Short mmCIF file of C-alpha atoms in Angstrom, two decimals:
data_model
loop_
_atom_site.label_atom_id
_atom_site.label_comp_id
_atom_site.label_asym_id
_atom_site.label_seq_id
_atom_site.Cartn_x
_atom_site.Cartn_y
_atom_site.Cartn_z
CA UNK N 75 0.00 0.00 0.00
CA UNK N 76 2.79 2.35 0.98
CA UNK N 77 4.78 1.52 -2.21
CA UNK N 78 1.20 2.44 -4.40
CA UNK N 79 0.87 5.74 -2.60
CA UNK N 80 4.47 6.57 -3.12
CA UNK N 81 4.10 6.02 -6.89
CA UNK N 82 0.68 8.21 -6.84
CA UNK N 83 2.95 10.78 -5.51
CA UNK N 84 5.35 11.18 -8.01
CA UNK N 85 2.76 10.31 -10.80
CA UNK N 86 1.38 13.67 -9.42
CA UNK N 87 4.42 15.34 -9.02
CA UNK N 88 5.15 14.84 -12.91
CA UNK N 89 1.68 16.51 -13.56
CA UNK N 90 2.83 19.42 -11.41
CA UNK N 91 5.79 19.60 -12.92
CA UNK N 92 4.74 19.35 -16.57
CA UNK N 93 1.72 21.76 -16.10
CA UNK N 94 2.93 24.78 -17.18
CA UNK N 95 4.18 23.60 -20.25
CA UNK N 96 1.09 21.75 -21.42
CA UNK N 97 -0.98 25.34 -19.99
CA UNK N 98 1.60 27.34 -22.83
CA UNK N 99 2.45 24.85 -25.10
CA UNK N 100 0.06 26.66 -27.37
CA UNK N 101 1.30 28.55 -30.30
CA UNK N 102 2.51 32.10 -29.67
CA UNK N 103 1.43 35.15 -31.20
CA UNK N 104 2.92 38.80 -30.94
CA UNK N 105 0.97 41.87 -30.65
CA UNK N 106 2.93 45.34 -30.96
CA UNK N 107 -0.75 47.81 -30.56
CA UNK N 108 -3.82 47.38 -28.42
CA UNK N 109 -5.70 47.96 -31.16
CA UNK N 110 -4.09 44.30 -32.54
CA UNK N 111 -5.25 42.66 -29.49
CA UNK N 112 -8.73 43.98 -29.25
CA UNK N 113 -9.24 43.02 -33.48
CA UNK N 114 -8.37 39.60 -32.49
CA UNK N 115 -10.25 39.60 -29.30
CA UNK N 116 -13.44 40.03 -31.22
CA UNK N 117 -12.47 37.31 -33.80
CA UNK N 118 -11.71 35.13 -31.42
CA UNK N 119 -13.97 35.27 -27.85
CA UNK N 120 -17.45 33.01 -27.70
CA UNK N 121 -19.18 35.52 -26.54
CA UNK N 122 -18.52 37.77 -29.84
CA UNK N 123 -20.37 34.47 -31.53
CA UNK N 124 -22.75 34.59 -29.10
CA UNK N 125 -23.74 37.76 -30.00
CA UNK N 126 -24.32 37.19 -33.44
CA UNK N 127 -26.84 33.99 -32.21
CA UNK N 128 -28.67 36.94 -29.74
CA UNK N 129 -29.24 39.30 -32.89
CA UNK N 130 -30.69 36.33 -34.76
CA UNK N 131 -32.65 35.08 -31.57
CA UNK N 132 -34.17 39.34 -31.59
CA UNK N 133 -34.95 38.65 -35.60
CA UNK N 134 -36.80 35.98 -34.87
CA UNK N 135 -39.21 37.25 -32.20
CA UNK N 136 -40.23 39.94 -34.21
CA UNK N 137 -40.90 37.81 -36.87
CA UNK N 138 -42.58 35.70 -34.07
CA UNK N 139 -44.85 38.81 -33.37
CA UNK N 140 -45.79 39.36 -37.06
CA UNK N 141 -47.22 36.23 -36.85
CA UNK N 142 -49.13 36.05 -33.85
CA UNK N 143 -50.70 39.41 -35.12
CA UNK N 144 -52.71 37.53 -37.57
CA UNK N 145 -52.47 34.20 -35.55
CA UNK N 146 -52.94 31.72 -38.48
CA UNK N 147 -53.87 28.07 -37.83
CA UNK N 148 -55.57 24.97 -39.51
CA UNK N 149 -56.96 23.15 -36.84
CA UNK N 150 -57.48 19.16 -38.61
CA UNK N 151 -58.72 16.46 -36.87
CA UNK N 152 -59.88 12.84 -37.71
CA UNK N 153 -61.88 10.21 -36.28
CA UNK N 154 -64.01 6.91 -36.72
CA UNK N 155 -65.88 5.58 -33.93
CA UNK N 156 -67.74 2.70 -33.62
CA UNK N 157 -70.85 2.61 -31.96
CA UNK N 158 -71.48 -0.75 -31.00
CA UNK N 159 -74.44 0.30 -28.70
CA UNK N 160 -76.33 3.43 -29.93
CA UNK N 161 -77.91 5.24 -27.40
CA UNK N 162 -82.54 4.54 -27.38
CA UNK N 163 -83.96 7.38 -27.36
CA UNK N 164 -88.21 7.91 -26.16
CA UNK N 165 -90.16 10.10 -28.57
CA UNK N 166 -94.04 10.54 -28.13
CA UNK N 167 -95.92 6.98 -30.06
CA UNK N 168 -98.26 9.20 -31.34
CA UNK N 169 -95.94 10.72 -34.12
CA UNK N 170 -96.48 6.78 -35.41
CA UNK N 171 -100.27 6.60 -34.81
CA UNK N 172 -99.95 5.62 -31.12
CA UNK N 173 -102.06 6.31 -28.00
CA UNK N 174 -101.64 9.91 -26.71
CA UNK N 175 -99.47 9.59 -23.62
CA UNK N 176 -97.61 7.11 -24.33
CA UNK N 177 -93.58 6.64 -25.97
CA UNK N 178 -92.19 4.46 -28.51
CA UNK N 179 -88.26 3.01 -27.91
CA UNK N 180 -86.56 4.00 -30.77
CA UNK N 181 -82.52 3.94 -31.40
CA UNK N 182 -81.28 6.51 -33.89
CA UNK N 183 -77.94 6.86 -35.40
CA UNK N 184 -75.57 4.35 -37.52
CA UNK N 185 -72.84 2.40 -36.37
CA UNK N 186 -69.55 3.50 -38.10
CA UNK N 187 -69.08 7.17 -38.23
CA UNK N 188 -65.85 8.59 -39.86
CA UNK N 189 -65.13 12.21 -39.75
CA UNK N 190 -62.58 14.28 -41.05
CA UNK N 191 -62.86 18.11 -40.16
CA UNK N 192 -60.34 21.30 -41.51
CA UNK N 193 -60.67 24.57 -39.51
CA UNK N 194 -59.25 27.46 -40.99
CA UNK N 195 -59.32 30.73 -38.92
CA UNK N 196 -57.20 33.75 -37.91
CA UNK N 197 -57.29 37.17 -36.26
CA UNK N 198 -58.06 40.22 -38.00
CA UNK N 199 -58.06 42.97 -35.49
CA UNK N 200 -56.27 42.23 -32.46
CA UNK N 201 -55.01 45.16 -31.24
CA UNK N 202 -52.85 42.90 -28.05
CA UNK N 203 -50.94 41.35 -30.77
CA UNK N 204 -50.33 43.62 -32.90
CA UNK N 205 -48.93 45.78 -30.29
CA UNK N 206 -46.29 43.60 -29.60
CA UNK N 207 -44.98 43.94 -33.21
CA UNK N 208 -43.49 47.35 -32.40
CA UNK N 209 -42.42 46.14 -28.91
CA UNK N 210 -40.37 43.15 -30.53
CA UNK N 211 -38.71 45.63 -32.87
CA UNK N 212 -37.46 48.27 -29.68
CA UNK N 213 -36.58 45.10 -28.20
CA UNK N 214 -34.36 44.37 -31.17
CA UNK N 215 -32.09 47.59 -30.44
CA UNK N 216 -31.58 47.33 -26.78
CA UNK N 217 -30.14 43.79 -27.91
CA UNK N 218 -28.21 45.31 -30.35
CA UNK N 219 -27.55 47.88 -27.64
CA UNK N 220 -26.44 45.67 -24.70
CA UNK N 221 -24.21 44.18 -27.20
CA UNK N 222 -22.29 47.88 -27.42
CA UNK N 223 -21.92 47.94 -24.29
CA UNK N 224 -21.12 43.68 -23.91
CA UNK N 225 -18.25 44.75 -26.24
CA UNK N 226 -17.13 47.91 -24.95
CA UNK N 227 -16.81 46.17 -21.36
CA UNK N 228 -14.58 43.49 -23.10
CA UNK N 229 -11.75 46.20 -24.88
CA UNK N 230 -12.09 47.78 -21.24
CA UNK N 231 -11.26 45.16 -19.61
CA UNK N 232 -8.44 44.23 -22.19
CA UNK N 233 -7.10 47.85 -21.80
CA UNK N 234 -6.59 47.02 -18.24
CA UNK N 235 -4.77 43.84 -18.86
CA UNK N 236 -3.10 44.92 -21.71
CA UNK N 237 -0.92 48.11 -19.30
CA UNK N 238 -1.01 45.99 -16.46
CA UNK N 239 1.40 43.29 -18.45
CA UNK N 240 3.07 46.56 -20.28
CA UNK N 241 3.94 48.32 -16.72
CA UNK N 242 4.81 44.56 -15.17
CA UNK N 243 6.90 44.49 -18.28
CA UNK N 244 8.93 48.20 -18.09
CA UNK N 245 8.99 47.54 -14.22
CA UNK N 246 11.35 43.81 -14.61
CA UNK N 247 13.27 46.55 -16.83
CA UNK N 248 14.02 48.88 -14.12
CA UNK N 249 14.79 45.96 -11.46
CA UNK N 250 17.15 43.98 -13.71
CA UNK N 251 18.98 47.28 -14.04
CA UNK N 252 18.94 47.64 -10.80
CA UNK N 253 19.99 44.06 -10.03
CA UNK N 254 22.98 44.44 -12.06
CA UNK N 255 23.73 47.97 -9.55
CA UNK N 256 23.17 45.50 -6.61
CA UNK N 257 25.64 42.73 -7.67
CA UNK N 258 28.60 45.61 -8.43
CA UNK N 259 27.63 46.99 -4.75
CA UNK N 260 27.98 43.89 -3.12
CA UNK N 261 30.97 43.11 -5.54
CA UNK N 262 32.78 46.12 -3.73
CA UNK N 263 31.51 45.44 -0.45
CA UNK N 264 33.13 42.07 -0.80
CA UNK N 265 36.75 43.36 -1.89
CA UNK N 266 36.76 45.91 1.00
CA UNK N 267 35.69 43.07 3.58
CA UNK N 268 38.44 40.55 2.54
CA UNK N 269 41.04 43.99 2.75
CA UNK N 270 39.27 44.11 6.25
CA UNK N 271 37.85 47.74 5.50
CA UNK N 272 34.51 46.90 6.62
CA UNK N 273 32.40 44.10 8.94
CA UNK N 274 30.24 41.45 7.91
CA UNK N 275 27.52 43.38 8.08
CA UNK N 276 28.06 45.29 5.30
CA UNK N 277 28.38 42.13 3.45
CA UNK N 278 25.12 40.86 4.72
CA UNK N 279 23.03 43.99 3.71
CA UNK N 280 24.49 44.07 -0.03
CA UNK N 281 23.63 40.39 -0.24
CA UNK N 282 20.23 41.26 1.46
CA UNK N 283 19.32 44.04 -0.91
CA UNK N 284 20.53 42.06 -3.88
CA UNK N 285 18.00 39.35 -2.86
CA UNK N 286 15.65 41.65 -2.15
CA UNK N 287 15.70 42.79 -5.34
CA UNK N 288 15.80 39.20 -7.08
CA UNK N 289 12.71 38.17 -5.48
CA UNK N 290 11.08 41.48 -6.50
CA UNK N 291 11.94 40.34 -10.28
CA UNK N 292 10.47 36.97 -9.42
CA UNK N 293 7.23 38.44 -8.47
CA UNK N 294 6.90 40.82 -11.68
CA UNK N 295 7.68 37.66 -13.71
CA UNK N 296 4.87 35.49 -11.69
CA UNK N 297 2.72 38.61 -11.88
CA UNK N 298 3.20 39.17 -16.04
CA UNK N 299 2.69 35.33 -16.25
CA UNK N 300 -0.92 35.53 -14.65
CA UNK N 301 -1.91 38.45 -16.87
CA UNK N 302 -1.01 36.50 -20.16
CA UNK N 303 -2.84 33.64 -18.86
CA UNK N 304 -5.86 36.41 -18.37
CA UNK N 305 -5.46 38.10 -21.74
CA UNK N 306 -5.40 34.20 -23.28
CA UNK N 307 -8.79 33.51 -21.84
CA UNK N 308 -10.18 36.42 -23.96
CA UNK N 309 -8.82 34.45 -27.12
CA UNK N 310 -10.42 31.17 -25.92
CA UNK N 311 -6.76 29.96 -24.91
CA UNK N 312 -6.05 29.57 -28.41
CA UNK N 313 -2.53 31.19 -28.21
CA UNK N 314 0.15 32.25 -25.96
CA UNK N 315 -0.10 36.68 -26.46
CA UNK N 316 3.20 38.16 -26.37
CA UNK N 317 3.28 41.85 -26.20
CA UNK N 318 5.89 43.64 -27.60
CA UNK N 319 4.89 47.49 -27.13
CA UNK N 320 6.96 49.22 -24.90
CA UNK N 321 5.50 51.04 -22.37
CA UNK N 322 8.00 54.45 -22.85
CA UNK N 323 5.94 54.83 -26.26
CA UNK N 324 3.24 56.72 -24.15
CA UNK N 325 5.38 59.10 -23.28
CA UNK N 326 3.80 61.83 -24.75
CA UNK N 327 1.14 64.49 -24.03
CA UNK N 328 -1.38 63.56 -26.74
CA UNK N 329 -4.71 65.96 -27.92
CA UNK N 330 -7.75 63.84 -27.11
CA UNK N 331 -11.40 65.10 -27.30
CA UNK N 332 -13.65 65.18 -24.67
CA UNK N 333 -15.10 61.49 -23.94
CA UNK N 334 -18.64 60.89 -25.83
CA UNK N 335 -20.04 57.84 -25.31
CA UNK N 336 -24.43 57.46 -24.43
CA UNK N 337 -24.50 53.67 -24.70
CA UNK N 338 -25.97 53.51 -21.00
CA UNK N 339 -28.08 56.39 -21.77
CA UNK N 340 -29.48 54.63 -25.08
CA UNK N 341 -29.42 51.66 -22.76
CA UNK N 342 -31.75 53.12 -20.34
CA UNK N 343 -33.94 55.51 -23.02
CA UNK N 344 -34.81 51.95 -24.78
CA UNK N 345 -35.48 50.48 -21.75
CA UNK N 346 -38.19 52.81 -20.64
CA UNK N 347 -39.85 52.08 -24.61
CA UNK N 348 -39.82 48.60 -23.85
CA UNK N 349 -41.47 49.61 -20.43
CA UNK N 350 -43.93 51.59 -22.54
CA UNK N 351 -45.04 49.34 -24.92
CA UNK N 352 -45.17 46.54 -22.74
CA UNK N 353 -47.63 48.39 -20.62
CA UNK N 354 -49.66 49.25 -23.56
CA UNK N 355 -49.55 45.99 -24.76
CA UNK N 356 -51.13 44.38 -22.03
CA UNK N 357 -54.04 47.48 -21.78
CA UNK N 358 -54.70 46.05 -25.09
CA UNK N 359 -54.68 42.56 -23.95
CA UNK N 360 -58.40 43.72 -22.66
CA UNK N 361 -59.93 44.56 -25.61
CA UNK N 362 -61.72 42.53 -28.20
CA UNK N 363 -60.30 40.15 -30.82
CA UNK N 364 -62.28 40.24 -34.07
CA UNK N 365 -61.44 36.84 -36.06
CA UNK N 366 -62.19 34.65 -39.48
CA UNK N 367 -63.64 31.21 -38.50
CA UNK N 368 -64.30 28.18 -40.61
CA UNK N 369 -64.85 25.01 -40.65
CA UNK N 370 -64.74 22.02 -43.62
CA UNK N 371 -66.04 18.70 -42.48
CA UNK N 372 -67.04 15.94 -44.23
CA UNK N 373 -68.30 12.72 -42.93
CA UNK N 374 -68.99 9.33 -43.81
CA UNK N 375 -71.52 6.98 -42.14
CA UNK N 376 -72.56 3.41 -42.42
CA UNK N 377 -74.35 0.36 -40.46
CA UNK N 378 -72.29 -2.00 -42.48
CA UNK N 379 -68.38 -1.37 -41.68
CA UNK N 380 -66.04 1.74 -41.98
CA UNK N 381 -65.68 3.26 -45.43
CA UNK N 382 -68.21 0.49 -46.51
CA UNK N 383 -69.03 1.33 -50.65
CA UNK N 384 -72.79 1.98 -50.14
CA UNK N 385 -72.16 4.06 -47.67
CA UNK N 386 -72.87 7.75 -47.46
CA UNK N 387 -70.94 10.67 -47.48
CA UNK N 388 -72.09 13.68 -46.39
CA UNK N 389 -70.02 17.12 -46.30
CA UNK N 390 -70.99 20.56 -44.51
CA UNK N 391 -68.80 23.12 -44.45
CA UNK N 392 -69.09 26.89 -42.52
CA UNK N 393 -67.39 30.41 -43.05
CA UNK N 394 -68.10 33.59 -40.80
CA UNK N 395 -66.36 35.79 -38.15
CA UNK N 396 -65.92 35.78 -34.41
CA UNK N 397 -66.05 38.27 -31.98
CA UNK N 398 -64.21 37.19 -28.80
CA UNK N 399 -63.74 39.67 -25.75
CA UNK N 400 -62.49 38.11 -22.16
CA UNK N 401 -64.76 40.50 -19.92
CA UNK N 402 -61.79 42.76 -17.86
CA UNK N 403 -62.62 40.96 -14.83
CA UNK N 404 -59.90 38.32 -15.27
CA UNK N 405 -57.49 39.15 -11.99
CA UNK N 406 -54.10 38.29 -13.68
CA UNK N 407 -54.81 40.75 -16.54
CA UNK N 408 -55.90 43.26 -14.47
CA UNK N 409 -53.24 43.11 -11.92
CA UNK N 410 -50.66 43.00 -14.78
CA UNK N 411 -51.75 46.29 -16.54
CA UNK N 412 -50.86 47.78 -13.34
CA UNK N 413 -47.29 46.03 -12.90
CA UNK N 414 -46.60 47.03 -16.18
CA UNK N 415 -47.28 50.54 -15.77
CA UNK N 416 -45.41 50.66 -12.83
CA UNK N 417 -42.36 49.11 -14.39
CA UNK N 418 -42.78 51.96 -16.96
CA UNK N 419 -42.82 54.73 -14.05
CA UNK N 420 -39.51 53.23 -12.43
CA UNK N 421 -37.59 53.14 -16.08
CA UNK N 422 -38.51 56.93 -16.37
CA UNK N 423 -36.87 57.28 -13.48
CA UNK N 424 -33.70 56.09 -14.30
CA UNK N 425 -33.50 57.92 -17.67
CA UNK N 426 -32.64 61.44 -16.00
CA UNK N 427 -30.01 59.59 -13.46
CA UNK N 428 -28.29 58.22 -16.37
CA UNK N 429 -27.60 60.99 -18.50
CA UNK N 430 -26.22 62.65 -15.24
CA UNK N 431 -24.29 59.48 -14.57
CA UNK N 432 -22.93 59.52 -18.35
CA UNK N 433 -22.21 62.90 -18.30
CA UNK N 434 -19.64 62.49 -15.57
CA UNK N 435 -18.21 59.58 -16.48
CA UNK N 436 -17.17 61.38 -19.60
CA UNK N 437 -15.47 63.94 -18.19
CA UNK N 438 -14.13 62.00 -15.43
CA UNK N 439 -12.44 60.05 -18.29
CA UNK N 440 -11.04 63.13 -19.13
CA UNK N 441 -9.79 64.25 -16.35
CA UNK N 442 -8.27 60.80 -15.44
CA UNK N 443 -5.81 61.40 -18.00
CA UNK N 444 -5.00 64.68 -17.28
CA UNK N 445 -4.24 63.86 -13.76
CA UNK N 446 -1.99 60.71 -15.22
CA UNK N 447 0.09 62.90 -17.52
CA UNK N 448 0.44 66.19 -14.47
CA UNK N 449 1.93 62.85 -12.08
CA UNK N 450 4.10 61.35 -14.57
CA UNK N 451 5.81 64.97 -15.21
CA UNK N 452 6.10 65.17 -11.23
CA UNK N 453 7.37 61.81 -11.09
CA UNK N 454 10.10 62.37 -14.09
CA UNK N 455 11.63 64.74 -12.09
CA UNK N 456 11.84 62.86 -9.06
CA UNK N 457 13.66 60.29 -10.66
CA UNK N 458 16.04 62.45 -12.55
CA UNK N 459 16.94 64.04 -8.74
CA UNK N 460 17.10 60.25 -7.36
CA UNK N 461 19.15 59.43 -9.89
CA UNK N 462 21.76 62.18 -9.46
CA UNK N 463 21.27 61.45 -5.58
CA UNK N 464 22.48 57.79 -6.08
CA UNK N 465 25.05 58.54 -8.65
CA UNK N 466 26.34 61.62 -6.19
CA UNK N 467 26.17 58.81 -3.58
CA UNK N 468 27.72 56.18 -4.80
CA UNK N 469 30.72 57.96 -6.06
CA UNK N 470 31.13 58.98 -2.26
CA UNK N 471 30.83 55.06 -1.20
CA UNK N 472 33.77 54.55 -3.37
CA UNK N 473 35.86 57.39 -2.10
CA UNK N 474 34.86 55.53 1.12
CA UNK N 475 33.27 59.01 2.71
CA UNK N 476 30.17 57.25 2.84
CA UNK N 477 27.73 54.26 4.95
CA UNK N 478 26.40 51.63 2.62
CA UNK N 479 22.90 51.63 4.44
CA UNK N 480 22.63 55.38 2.84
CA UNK N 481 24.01 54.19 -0.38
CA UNK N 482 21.48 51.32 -0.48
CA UNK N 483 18.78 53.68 0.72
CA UNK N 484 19.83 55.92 -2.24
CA UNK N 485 19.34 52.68 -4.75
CA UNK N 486 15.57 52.09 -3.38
CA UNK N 487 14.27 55.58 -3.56
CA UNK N 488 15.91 55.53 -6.80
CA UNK N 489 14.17 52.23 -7.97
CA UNK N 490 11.02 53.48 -6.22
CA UNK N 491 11.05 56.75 -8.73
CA UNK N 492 11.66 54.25 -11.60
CA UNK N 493 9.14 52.39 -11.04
CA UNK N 494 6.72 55.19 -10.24
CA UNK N 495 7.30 56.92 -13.57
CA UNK N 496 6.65 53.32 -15.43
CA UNK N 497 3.09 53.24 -13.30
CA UNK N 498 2.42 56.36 -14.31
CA UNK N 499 3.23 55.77 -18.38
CA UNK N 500 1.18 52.90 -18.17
CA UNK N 501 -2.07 55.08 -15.83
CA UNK N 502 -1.31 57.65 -19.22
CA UNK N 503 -1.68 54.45 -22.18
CA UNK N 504 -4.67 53.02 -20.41
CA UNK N 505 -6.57 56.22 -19.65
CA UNK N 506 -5.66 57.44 -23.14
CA UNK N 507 -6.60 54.04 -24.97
CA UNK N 508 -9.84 54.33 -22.09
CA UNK N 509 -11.30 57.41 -23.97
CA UNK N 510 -10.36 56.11 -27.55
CA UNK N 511 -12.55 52.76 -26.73
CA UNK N 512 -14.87 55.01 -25.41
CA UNK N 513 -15.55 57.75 -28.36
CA UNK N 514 -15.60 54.34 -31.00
CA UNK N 515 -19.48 53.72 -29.15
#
């Protein structure tokens, strides 16, 4: 049992081991613009497919509602029955020169009785019906609408991804440059402790920032890994996305006009006509439906066996029109005229709160990148002074006029500057690239 386990183990082990390359063993496939990755997003993602299937499912409930506005059918039905006891029926005996009074047994009817009936009929006014017609159709744009906004929440969300692997990607940048400052401090530190010019210490805190700074690396590289995996899910895992943009291409104050985008308020304006309509549609539910009925039977009777040839067949047939009208008594009808109605009032409602809520998301958008481009000019300059600082520094360190702990302080504010100005590039590509996806709805 313990040998079975064991070999379970390692069997599992091997899986572990051999996951990530089956997970990116997938072909890969380089991207140098956003505007690459969101064209083959769209290609690519189900739920780009799925939309198409939702536009076709719309097209075919308004066709759906055409239909039922004229409500066509051909009832047919078909029977033989045989009646092997015919009902006896008691009519007065006089009719057959009888007493007064009294009743004669007599059984009326024949035994096999086939019957084959065609019922054509359909509405010609109803008003409930028809009223749906127009109700499908606003239906069909907030479908088409949601979709906007189904799409427009996908190239968001891939303009988040896409500057979070970008910034991941120009931070590892920074911190293998500074890795490579780490290994010549400690490379110093080293020389002057085996001359006996300084204690272990020193040693230990120049190892200590170099691993400090190795594990950081590690965690960007773990951290860029899970955001390809992410930005692979959008093309169904089909490839393995490489991005080759650098992130110091948004550096750059760029022109952009003012964020437009009224999908939500469409969203919410064709929501309240749905709202509408529905409501009228079921006030018309109450009111009469005026209809063509008729009926073609024809019938074939006989005491001697079905379809016998001496039997007789007789045919009647009917045309005319039908008024029906369900009295507005019916609770459920009632009670959903009012729920309708109601749903209509709240949908007005949210029209007016919308168009304030668009309106500021626009210029929030806006003003997001403003605020992105004012920080990364702040931060520029803060690096180019923690750069000096460190370089003033560590010239001093090797004239031996100065501690290490202030020359390694010196590297991390530096690195910290570095990798503030690389957050803020990306904060500018993703708020820029935010208000492009935008203005394209």
């Amino acid at each position: 049992m313990r040998k079975l386990v064991n070999i379970h183990k390692h069997k599992l082990l091997i899986v572990i081991l051999f996951l990530p390359v089956m997970v990116w063993s997938q072909e890969k496939k380089e991207f140098h613009t956003l505007d690459e990755v969101l064209a083959f997003a769209k290609e690519k993602k189900v739920s780009f497919r799925n939309d198409i299937i939702q536009q076709n499912l719309a097209e075919l409930t308004r066709k759906t509602a055409v239909g039922n506005a004229f409500n066509p059918r051909i009832p047919v039905s078909a029977q033989v029955i045989d009646n092997m006891n015919l009902q006896t029926n008691y009519i007065p005996a006089e009719v057959f020169g009888g007493l007064p009074g009294s009743f004669r047994e007599i059984t009326m009817g024949l035994q096999y009785v086939s019957t084959f009936t065609i019922q054509p009929q359909f509405d010609i006014i109803n008003l409930g019906s028809i009223s749906r017609i127009k109700l499908a159709k606003t239906n069909q744009e907030l479908v088409a609408n949601q979709q906007k906004i189904n799409e427009w929440t996908i190239y968001d969300q891939l303009n988040g991804i896409y500057f979070n692997i970008l910034s991941f990607q120009g931070q590892q940048q920074m911190v293998e440059q500074n890795i490579v400052i780490a290994k010549q401090i400690l490379t110093i530190v080293n020389n002057r402790f085996e001359e006996g010019l300084v204690r272990k210490q020193d040693v230990n805190e120049a190892e200590v920032n170099l691993i400090r700074l190795q594990d950081q690396l590690s965690q960007l590289q773990f951290n860029i890994q899970i955001q390809q995996q992410n930005l692979a899910l959008f093309f169904e895992n089909e490839i393995n996305p490489i991005l080759n943009q650098n992130i110091r291409d948004f550096d750059h104050k760029q022109i952009l006009t003012e964020a437009n985008n009224n999908l939500w308020v469409n969203h919410y304006q064709l929501r309240e006509k749905v709202a509408e309509q529905e409501w009228k549609a079921a006030q018309k539910q109450q009111l009469p439906v005026l209809g063509f009925v008729s009926s073609f039977n024809w019938q074939n009777l006989s005491n001697e066996s079905f379809f016998h040839p001496n039997s007789n067949w007789i045919r009647y047939n009917y045309v005319g029109l039908r008024l029906s009208w369900d009295l507005p008594t019916t609770v459920s009808k009632y009670s959903a005229v009012k729920e309708k109605k109601m749903q209509w009032q709240i949908a007005q409602n949210e029209i007016d709160h919308s168009m304030l809520e668009n309106e500021t998301r626009n210029k929030n958008l806006l003003v997001e990148y403003e605020k992105a481009s004012s920080q990364l000019e702040n931060f520029k300059k803060i690096q180019t002074l923690k750069e000096d600082t460190y370089q003033k520094y560590f010239d001093q360190y090797q004239e031996n006029i100065l501690s290490l702990d202030k020359l390694l302080t010196a590297q991390t504010d530096m690195l910290l500057s570095q990798l503030n100005v690389i957050t803020a590039l990306a904060g500018i590509g993703f708020s820029e690239n935010k208000i492009i996806i935008n203005n394209k709805f």
